[in-house]
Coordinates of C-alpha atoms and ligand atoms in Angstrom, one line a residue:
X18 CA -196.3 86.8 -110.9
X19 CA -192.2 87.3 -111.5
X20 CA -191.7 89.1 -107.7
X21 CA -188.1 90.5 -106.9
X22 CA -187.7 89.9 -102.7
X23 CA -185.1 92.0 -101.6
X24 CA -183.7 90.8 -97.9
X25 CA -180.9 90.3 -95.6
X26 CA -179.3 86.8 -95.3
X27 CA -179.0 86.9 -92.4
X28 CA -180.4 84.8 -88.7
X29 CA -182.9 87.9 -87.8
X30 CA -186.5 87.6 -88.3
X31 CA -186.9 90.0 -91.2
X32 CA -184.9 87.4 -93.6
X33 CA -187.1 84.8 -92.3
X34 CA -189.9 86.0 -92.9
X35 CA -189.0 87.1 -96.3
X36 CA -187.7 83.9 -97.4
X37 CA -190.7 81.8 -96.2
X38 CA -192.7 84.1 -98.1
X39 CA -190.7 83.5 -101.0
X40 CA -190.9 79.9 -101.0
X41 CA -194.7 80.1 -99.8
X42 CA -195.2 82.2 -103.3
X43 CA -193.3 79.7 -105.0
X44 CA -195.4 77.2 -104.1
X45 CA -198.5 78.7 -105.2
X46 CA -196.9 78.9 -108.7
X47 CA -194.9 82.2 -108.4
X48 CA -191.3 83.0 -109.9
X49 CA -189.3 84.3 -107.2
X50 CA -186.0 86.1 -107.4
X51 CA -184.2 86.5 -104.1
X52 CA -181.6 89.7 -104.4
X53 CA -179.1 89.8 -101.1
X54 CA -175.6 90.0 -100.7
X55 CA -175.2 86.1 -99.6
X56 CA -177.4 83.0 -100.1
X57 CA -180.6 83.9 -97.3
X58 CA -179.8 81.3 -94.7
X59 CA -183.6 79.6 -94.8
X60 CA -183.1 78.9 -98.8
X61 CA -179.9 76.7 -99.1
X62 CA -181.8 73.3 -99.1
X63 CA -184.6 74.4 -101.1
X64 CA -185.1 73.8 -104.9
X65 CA -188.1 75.1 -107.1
X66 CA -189.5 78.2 -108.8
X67 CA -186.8 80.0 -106.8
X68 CA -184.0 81.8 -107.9
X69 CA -181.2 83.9 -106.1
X70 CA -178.9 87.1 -107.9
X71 CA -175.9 87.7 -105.5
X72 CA -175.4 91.7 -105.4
X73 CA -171.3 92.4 -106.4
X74 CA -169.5 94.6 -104.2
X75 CA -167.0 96.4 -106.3
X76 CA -163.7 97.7 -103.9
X77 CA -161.5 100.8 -104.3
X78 CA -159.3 102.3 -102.3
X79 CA -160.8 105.5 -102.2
X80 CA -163.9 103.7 -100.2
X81 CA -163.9 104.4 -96.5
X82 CA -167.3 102.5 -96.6
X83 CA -168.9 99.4 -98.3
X84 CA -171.0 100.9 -101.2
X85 CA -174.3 98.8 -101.0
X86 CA -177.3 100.9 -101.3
X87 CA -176.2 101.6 -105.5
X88 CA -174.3 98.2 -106.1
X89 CA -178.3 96.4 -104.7
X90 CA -179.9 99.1 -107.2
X91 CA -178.1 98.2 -109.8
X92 CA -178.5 94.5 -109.3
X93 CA -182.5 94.9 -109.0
X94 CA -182.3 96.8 -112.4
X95 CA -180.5 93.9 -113.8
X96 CA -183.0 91.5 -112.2
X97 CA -186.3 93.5 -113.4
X98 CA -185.5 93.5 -116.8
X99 CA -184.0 90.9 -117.5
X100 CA -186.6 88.7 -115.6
X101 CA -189.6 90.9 -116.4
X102 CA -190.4 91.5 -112.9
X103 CA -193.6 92.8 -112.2
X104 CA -192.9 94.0 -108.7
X105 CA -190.2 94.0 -105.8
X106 CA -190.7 93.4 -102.5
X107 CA -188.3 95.0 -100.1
X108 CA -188.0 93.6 -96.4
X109 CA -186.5 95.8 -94.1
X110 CA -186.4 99.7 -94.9
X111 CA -183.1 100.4 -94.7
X112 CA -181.5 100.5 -97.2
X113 CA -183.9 97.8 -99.4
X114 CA -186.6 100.9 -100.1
X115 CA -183.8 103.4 -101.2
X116 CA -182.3 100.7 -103.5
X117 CA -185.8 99.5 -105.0
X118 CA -186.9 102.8 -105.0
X119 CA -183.4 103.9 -107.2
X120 CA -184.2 100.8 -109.2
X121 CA -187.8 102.1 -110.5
X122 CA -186.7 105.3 -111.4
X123 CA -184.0 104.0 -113.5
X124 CA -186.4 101.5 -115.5
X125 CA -189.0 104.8 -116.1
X126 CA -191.2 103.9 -113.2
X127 CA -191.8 99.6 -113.0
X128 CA -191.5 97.1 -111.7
X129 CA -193.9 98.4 -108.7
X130 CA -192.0 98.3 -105.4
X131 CA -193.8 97.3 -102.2
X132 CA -192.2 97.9 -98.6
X133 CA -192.3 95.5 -95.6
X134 CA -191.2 97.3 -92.2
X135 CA -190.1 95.0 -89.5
X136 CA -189.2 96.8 -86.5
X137 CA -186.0 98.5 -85.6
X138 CA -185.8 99.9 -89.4
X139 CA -188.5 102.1 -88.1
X140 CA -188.1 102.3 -84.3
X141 CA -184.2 103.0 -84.3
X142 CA -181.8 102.8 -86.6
X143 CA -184.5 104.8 -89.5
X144 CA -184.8 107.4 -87.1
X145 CA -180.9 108.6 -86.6
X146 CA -180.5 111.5 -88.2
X147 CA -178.1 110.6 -91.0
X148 CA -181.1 108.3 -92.0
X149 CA -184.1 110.0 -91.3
X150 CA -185.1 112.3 -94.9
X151 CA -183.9 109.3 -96.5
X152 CA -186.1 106.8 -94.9
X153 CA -189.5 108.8 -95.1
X154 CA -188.7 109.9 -98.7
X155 CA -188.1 105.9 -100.0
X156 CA -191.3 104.5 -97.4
X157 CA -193.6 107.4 -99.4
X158 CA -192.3 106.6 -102.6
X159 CA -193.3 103.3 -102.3
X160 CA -196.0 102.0 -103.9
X161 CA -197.3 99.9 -101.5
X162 CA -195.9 99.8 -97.4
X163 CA -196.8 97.0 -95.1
X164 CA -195.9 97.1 -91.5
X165 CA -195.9 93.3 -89.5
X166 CA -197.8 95.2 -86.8
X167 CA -200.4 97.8 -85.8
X168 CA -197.8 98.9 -83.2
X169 CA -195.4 99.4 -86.1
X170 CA -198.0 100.9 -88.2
X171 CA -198.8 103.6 -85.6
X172 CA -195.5 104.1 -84.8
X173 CA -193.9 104.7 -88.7
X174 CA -196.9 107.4 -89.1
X175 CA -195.7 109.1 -86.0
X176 CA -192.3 108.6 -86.1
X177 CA -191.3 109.9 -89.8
X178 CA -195.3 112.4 -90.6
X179 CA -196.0 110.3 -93.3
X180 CA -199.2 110.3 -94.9
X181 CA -199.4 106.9 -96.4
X182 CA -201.6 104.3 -96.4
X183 CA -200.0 100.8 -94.8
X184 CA -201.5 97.7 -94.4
X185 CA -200.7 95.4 -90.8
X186 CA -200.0 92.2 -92.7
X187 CA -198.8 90.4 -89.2
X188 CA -195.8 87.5 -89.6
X189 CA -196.5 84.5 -90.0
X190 CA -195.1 80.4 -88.8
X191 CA -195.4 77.3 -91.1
X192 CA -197.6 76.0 -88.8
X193 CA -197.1 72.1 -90.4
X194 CA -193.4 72.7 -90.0
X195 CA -193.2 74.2 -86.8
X196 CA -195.2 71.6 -84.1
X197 CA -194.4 69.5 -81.4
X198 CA -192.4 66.5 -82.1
X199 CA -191.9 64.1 -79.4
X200 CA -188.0 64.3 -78.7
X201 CA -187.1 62.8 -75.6
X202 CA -183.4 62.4 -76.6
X203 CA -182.8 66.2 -77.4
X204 CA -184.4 67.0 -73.9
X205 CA -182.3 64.4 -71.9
X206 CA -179.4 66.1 -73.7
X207 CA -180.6 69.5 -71.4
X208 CA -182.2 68.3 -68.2
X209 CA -183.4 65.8 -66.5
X210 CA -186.8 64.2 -66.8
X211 CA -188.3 65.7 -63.7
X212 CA -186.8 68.6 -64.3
X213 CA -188.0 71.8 -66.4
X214 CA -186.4 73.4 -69.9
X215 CA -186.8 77.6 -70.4
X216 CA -185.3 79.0 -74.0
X217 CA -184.5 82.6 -75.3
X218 CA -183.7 82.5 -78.6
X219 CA -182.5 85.7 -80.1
X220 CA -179.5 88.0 -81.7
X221 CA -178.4 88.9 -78.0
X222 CA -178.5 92.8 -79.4
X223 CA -179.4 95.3 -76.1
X224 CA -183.0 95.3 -77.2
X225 CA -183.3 91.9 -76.5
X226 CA -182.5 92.5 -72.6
X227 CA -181.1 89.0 -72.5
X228 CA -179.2 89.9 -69.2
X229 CA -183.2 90.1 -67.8
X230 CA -183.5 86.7 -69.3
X231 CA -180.3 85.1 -67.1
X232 CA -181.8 87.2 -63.8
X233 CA -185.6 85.8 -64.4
X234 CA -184.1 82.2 -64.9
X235 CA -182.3 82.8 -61.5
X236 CA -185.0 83.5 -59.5
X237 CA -187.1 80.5 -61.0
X238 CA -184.2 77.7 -60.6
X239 CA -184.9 78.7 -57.1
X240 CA -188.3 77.6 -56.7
X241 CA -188.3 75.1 -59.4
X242 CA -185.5 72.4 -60.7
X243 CA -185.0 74.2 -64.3
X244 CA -182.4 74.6 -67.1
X245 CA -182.0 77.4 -69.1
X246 CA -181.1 77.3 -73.0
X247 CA -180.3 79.9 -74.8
X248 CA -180.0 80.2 -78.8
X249 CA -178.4 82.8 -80.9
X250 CA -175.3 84.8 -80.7
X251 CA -174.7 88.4 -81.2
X252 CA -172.8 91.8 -78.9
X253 CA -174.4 90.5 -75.7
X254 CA -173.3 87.6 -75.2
X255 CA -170.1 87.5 -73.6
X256 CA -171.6 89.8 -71.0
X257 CA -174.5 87.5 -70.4
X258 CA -171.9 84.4 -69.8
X259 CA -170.4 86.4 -67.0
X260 CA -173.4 87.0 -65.6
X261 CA -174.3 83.3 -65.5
X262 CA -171.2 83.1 -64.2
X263 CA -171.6 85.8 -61.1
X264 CA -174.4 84.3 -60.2
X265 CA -173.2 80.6 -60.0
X266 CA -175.7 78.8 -62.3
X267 CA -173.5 77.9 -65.4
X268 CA -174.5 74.5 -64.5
X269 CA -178.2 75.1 -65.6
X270 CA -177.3 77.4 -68.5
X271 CA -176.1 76.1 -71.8
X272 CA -175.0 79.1 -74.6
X273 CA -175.9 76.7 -77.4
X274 CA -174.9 79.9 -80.3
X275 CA -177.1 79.7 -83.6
X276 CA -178.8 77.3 -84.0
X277 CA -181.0 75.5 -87.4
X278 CA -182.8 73.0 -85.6
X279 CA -185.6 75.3 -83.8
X280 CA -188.5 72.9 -83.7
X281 CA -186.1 70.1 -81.9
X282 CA -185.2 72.6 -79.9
X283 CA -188.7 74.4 -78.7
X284 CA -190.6 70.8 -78.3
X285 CA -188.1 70.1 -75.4
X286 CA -189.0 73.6 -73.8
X287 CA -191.6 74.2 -71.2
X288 CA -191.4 78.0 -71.6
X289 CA -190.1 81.1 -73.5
X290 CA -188.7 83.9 -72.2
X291 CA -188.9 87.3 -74.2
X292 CA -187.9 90.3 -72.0
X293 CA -187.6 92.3 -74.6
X294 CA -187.2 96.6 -74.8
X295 CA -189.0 97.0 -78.6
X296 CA -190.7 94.3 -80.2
X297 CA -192.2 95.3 -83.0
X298 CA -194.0 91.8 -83.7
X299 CA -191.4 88.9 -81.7
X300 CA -191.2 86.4 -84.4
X301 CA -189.2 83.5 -82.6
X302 CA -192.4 83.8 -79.9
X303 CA -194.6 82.7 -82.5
X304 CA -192.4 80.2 -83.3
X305 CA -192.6 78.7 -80.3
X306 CA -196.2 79.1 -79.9
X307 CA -196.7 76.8 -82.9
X308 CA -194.9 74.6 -80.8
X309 CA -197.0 74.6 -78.0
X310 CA -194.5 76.6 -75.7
X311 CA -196.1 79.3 -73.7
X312 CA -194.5 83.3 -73.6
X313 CA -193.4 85.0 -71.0
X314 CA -192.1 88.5 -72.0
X315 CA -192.6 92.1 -71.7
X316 CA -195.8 94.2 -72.7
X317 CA -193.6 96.3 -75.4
X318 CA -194.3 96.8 -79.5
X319 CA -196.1 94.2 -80.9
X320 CA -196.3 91.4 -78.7
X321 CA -199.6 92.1 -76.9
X322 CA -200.7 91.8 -80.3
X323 CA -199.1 88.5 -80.6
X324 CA -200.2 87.3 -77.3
X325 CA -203.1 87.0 -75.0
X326 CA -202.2 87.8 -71.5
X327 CA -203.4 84.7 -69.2
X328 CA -204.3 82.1 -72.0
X329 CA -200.7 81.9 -74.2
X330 CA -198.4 83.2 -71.3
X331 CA -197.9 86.5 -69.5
X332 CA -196.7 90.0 -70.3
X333 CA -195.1 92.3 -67.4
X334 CA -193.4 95.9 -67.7
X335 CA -190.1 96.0 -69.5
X336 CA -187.6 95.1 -66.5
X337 CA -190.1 93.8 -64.4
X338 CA -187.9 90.3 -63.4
X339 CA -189.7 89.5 -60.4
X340 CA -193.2 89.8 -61.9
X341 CA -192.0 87.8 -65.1
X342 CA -190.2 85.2 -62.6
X343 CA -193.2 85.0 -60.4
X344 CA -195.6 84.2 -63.7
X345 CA -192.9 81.4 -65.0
X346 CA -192.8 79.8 -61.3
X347 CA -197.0 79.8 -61.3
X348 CA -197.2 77.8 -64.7
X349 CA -194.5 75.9 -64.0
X350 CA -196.0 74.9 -61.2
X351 CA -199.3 74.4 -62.5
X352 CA -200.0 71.3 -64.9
X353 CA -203.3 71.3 -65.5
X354 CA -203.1 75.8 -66.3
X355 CA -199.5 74.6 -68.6
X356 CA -201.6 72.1 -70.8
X357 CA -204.5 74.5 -71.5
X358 CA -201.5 77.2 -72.4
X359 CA -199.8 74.5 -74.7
X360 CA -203.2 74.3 -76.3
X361 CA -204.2 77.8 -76.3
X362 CA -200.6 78.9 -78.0
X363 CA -201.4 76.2 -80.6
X364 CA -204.1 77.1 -81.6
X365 CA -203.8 80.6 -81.8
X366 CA -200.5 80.2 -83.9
X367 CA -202.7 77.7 -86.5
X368 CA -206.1 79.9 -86.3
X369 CA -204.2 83.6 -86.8
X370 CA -200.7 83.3 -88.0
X371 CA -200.4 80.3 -90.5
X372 CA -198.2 80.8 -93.5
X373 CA -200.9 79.9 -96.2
X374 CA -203.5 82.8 -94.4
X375 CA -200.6 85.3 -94.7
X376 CA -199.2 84.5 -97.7
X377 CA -202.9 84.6 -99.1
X378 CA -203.1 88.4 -97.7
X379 CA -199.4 89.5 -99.2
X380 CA -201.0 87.9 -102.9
X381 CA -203.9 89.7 -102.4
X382 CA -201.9 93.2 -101.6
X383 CA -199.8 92.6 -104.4
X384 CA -202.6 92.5 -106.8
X385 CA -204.0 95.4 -105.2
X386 CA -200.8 97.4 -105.6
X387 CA -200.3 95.9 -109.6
X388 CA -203.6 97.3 -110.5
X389 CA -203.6 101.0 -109.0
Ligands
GMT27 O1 -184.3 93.1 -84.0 C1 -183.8 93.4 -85.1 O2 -183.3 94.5 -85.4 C2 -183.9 92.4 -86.2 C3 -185.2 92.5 -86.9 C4 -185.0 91.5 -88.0 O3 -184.5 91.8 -89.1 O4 -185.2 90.3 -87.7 O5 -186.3 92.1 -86.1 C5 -187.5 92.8 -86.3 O6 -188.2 92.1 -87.3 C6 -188.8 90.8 -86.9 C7 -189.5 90.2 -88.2 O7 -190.5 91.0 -88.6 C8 -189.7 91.0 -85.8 O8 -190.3 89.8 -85.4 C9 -189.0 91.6 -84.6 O9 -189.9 91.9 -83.5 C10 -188.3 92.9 -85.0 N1 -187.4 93.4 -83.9 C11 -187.6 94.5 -83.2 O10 -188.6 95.2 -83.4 C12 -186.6 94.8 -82.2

């Protein structure tokens, strides 16, 4: 098939998933057009059945506002017919749906246009109120909606009233890719032998609750010789170096700021922390997983979906620090329970979320939605 993926560029887990899709697909023989506003940041090194359209922004004066939602539209028209696409695949809602949906109605009704929700598209921004009618107008229109949980799935027919089908197509981890690698020289770089590594990784947005992250660490480095690394940068940040700050520990925390190099990174970790306050599926927890690094995080969205309490790690109430420090300090403390999690969080990342099983489910909905 020629599919149009529609994404942003950007570090977040939506443009992740959408470009690993894209070059799964490609793989299996499929021409894929990437449509963003900047080369997605997983694609630079890769070469193949892959092509990316950068979307023009035109300027003038009288715009208060960057125009994107009709300059994308426009593009995707371009795209579809001059490519022949035979569908477009938006990730993330807002404003990909509205653009793809614009798109088909130019072109008299194809290229089909198929929907991925990821999370806050549904859960937050989708439902402010100069969004809303929008939102559940281009998610029905659509001629085929997945969501990357059942959480999400429950929550965008509540949310927005829509009678729709969607299919939970969950996210997915190059499992090959993303495994252990023995990497004793990146894990000197953090901490001592003896002593143990914790990571966050994530776009230190409020949601994320990385400030829990800094207080769960600080409770733990008290019981147990640890360093904390955390990756990603975004509005929270400086706040969170202050904290580290208050509370005397910037010896054991290093703000390493995005980062490329995950795998490096997570096979010197003994632990994850993902406090989060919505997660509709928790990507970068997967991630780690795959690399044999046990989750601690809160019981929110999709992540009980993700992970099984007692075998891969351990979900507490959002804000609960001392019941998610007291978990961390137990497994820490336990080798013989932290191998069987290692193992456990392996093999549920290989047996459930591989990339060839779910790129095998999006092939299968896209020939659904093709023939109806
Ligand atoms: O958190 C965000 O707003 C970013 C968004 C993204 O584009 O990465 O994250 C959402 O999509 C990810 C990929 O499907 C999910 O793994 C995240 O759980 C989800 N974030 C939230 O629901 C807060």
């Amino acid at each position: 098939m020629k599919i149009g993926i529609v994404c942003y560029p950007t570090y977040g887990g939506s443009g992740v998933i959408a470009t690993e899709l894209g070059k799964g697909l490609a793989e299996r023989g499929h021409q894929i057009h990437f449509i963003s506003y900047a080369m997605p940041m997983r694609l630079a090194s890769y070469e193949g059945n892959i092509y990316y359209h950068e979307v023009e922004m035109a300027n003038y004066p009288l715009f208060d506002f960057p125009l994107y939602t009709p300059a994308l539209a426009s593009k995707i028209v371009e795209v579809a017919q001059f490519e022949k696409l035979d569908l477009v695949h938006a990730h993330y809602a807002i404003p990909h749906a509205t653009s793809a949906y614009l798109a088909r109605q130019i072109l008299g009704g194809s290229p089909k246009v198929i929907t991925t929700l990821h999370g806050t598209d549904i859960t937050l921004v989708g439902l402010e109120p100069s969004f809303l009618a929008v939102m559940k107008f281009s998610i029905e229109q659509s001629d085929g909606v997945t969501a990357v949980s059942r959480f999400l799935k429950e929550k965008t027919l509540t949310n927005y009233g829509i009678d729709k089908d969607i299919r939970v197509i969950p996210n997915f981890v190059d499992t090959e890719k993303y495994n252990r690698v023995e990497c004793m020289q990146v894990r000197e770089r953090f901490a001592p032998a003896n002593e143990k590594i914790l990571v966050h990784i994530s776009n230190f947005r409020a949601v994320k609750r990385v400030a829990d992250v800094i207080r769960i660490f600080n409770e733990v480095q008290q019981k147990v010789p640890a360093h904390l690394i955390l990756v990603g940068d975004g509005p929270d940040r400086s706040s969170c170096e202050l904290l580290v700050r208050e509370l005397g520990i910037q010896e054991r925390v290093r703000f390493l700021g995005k980062q490329t190099e995950l795998v490096q990174i997570l096979s010197s970790a003994d632990l994850m922390l993902m406090p989060s306050q919505s997660e509709s599926f928790g990507l970068a927890a997967l991630e780690a997983m795959a690399c044999g690094v046990p989750v601690i995080s809160s019981s929110v969205g999709g992540l009980p979906e993700l992970q099984v309490h007692g075998q891969t790690g351990y979900i507490a109430e959002i804000g609960d620090v001392g019941r998610m420090a007291r978990y961390a300090i137990e497994l820490l403390g336990n080798d013989t329970k932290m191998a069987l999690f290692r193992q456990a969080c392996r093999n549920r990342a290989v047996e459930q979320f591989d990339l060839k099983k779910i790129v095998t489910m999006y092939e299968e909905y896209y020939r659904e939605c093709a023939a109806t």
